Short mmCIF file of C-alpha atoms in Angstrom, two decimals:
data_model
loop_
_atom_site.label_atom_id
_atom_site.label_comp_id
_atom_site.label_asym_id
_atom_site.label_seq_id
_atom_site.Cartn_x
_atom_site.Cartn_y
_atom_site.Cartn_z
CA MET C 3 89.77 134.00 81.45
CA ASP C 4 89.77 137.80 81.56
CA ARG C 5 92.71 140.12 80.93
CA SER C 6 93.82 140.40 84.58
CA GLN C 7 93.80 136.63 85.01
CA LYS C 8 95.87 136.25 81.85
CA THR C 9 98.35 138.85 83.09
CA GLN C 10 98.63 137.04 86.41
CA ALA C 11 99.09 133.65 84.68
CA VAL C 12 101.85 135.06 82.46
CA ALA C 13 103.60 136.60 85.48
CA GLU C 14 103.45 133.31 87.41
CA LEU C 15 104.78 131.33 84.43
CA ASN C 16 107.54 133.87 83.85
CA SER C 17 108.71 133.68 87.48
CA THR C 18 108.59 129.89 87.24
CA PHE C 19 110.74 129.89 84.08
CA ASN C 20 113.31 132.07 85.86
CA GLU C 21 113.59 129.63 88.79
CA VAL C 22 113.56 126.14 87.26
CA ALA C 23 116.45 124.08 85.84
CA VAL C 24 114.48 122.09 83.26
CA VAL C 25 111.20 122.38 81.35
CA VAL C 26 109.66 119.44 79.49
CA VAL C 27 106.92 119.98 76.92
CA THR C 28 104.42 117.15 76.51
CA ARG C 29 101.43 116.63 74.26
CA ASN C 30 98.18 115.30 75.64
CA LEU C 31 96.68 112.79 73.24
CA GLY C 32 93.43 112.20 75.11
CA MET C 33 94.43 111.57 78.71
CA THR C 34 91.61 111.34 81.21
CA VAL C 35 91.31 113.64 84.20
CA LYS C 36 92.35 110.75 86.47
CA GLN C 37 95.48 110.12 84.43
CA SER C 38 96.38 113.82 84.50
CA THR C 39 95.82 113.90 88.25
CA ASP C 40 98.02 110.82 88.70
CA LEU C 41 100.76 112.50 86.69
CA ARG C 42 100.48 115.69 88.74
CA ASN C 43 100.70 113.70 91.99
CA LYS C 44 103.75 111.74 90.80
CA ALA C 45 105.41 114.97 89.72
CA ARG C 46 104.70 116.60 93.08
CA GLU C 47 106.16 113.60 94.94
CA ALA C 48 109.34 113.86 92.85
CA GLY C 49 109.71 117.61 93.45
CA ALA C 50 108.46 118.63 90.02
CA SER C 51 105.29 120.25 88.65
CA TYR C 52 103.01 119.44 85.75
CA LYS C 53 100.81 122.20 84.40
CA VAL C 54 98.57 122.70 81.40
CA ALA C 55 99.04 126.24 80.13
CA LYS C 56 97.65 128.06 77.16
CA ASN C 57 100.29 128.07 74.45
CA ARG C 58 99.93 131.78 73.69
CA LEU C 59 100.34 132.71 77.37
CA ALA C 60 103.31 130.34 77.75
CA LYS C 61 104.96 131.89 74.69
CA ILE C 62 104.54 135.36 76.18
CA ALA C 63 105.89 134.13 79.54
CA ILE C 64 109.06 132.58 78.06
CA GLU C 65 110.03 135.76 76.21
CA GLY C 66 113.16 137.16 77.80
CA THR C 67 114.02 133.91 79.63
CA ASP C 68 116.46 131.14 78.79
CA TYR C 69 113.49 128.99 77.76
CA ALA C 70 112.58 131.13 74.74
CA VAL C 71 113.88 128.22 72.62
CA LEU C 72 110.70 126.31 73.53
CA ALA C 73 108.41 128.64 71.54
CA ASP C 74 108.28 126.37 68.47
CA LEU C 75 107.28 123.34 70.58
CA LEU C 76 104.20 125.04 72.01
CA THR C 77 101.59 124.00 69.45
CA GLY C 78 98.53 121.84 69.96
CA PRO C 79 97.34 120.42 73.30
CA THR C 80 100.57 120.82 75.30
CA ALA C 81 101.48 120.81 78.96
CA LEU C 82 104.63 121.79 80.81
CA SER C 83 106.52 119.84 83.40
CA TYR C 84 109.30 121.62 85.26
CA SER C 85 111.55 121.28 88.29
CA THR C 86 114.55 122.85 89.98
CA ASP C 87 116.25 119.44 89.94
CA PRO C 88 117.50 119.02 86.36
CA VAL C 89 116.36 115.37 86.24
CA ALA C 90 113.11 115.15 88.25
CA ALA C 91 110.65 116.53 85.69
CA ALA C 92 112.16 114.56 82.82
CA LYS C 93 112.17 111.34 84.86
CA VAL C 94 108.52 111.64 85.96
CA VAL C 95 107.24 112.47 82.48
CA SER C 96 109.38 109.80 80.81
CA ASP C 97 108.28 107.10 83.26
CA PHE C 98 104.62 108.10 82.88
CA ALA C 99 104.88 108.15 79.06
CA LYS C 100 106.25 104.58 79.11
CA MET C 101 103.09 103.37 80.88
CA ASN C 102 100.62 105.64 79.07
CA ASP C 103 100.56 106.03 75.30
CA LYS C 104 98.32 109.10 75.55
CA LEU C 105 101.21 111.27 76.73
CA GLU C 106 103.83 112.20 74.15
CA ILE C 107 107.10 113.92 75.01
CA VAL C 108 107.62 116.72 72.49
CA GLY C 109 110.90 118.07 73.82
CA GLY C 110 112.27 120.32 76.49
CA ALA C 111 115.04 122.64 77.54
CA MET C 112 117.71 122.96 80.17
CA GLY C 113 118.19 126.69 80.25
CA SER C 114 118.82 127.82 76.68
CA MET C 115 119.78 124.31 75.50
CA LEU C 116 116.92 122.78 73.51
CA LEU C 117 116.31 119.03 73.95
CA ASP C 118 114.39 116.79 71.61
CA ALA C 119 112.25 113.89 72.90
CA GLU C 120 115.28 111.55 72.92
CA GLY C 121 117.30 114.15 74.81
CA VAL C 122 114.60 114.33 77.48
CA LYS C 123 114.57 110.52 77.76
CA ALA C 124 118.38 110.49 78.06
CA LEU C 125 118.16 113.14 80.78
CA ALA C 126 115.57 111.00 82.58
CA SER C 127 118.00 108.07 82.70
CA LEU C 128 120.49 110.07 84.78
CA PRO C 129 120.44 109.81 88.58
CA SER C 130 118.60 112.60 90.38
CA LEU C 131 120.32 115.24 92.47
CA ASP C 132 119.37 113.47 95.71
CA GLU C 133 120.71 110.13 94.42
CA LEU C 134 124.01 111.79 93.49
CA ARG C 135 124.26 113.41 96.91
CA GLY C 136 123.68 110.03 98.54
CA LYS C 137 126.42 108.44 96.45
CA ILE C 138 128.87 111.21 97.35
CA VAL C 139 128.10 110.85 101.06
CA GLY C 140 128.58 107.09 100.76
CA LEU C 141 131.91 107.56 99.03
CA LEU C 142 133.04 110.01 101.68
CA GLN C 143 132.00 107.72 104.53
CA ALA C 144 133.67 104.61 103.11
CA PRO C 145 137.27 105.69 103.84
CA ALA C 146 136.32 106.70 107.37
CA ALA C 147 134.72 103.31 108.01
CA LYS C 148 137.77 101.52 106.61
CA LEU C 149 140.07 103.66 108.77
CA ALA C 150 138.02 102.86 111.88
CA SER C 151 138.12 99.12 111.15
CA ILE C 152 141.87 99.20 110.53
CA THR C 153 142.59 101.03 113.78
CA GLN C 154 140.32 98.67 115.73
CA ALA C 155 141.87 95.51 114.25
CA PRO C 156 145.08 95.44 116.41
CA ALA C 157 143.06 96.00 119.58
CA ALA C 158 140.69 93.21 118.63
CA GLN C 159 143.61 90.86 117.93
CA LEU C 160 145.14 91.65 121.32
CA ALA C 161 141.83 91.01 123.01
CA ARG C 162 141.57 87.61 121.31
CA VAL C 163 145.14 86.70 122.39
CA PHE C 164 144.45 87.71 126.01
CA ASN C 165 141.19 85.76 125.91
CA ALA C 166 143.02 82.67 124.60
CA TYR C 167 145.59 82.89 127.42
CA ALA C 168 142.79 83.35 129.98
CA GLU C 169 140.95 80.29 128.67
CA LYS C 170 144.22 78.30 128.66
CA ASP C 171 144.97 79.19 132.27
CA ALA C 172 141.39 78.44 133.33
CA ALA C 173 141.60 74.98 131.78
#
């Protein structure tokens, strides 16, 4: 990697750090290429990204961002998972680490708040932003559905009474 490529990589990482809500640092303990590709695909499906970056370049890129607290975690064979949804990256990495012992969660950060491995796992147990939106919509629709059923109930009762009288007269 020459100097211009390094400069470009640092600029891309820096812009990424300024846009995301969470960054999770993982350690690769001998994952195969297929396993890494599977993790990248799962992350992409969840709206997150998984990227192996050189530690020195990542440290330069996080300078001046909220994620500067991650500098001490960037040692050894690390990779970064990040997303704009505060839960997506943590959930994907945590789920993958449960099934694969060659991926270790080192820690992470939500803005300037540093998370240890247990903090990342706790974050992964929360519902995602889309799940929360769905629950809110469901809660908002429930009163409307109840109101509609209550207003329709008297009309339905009248219809049943009229139907009973019609059947009685027909008999």
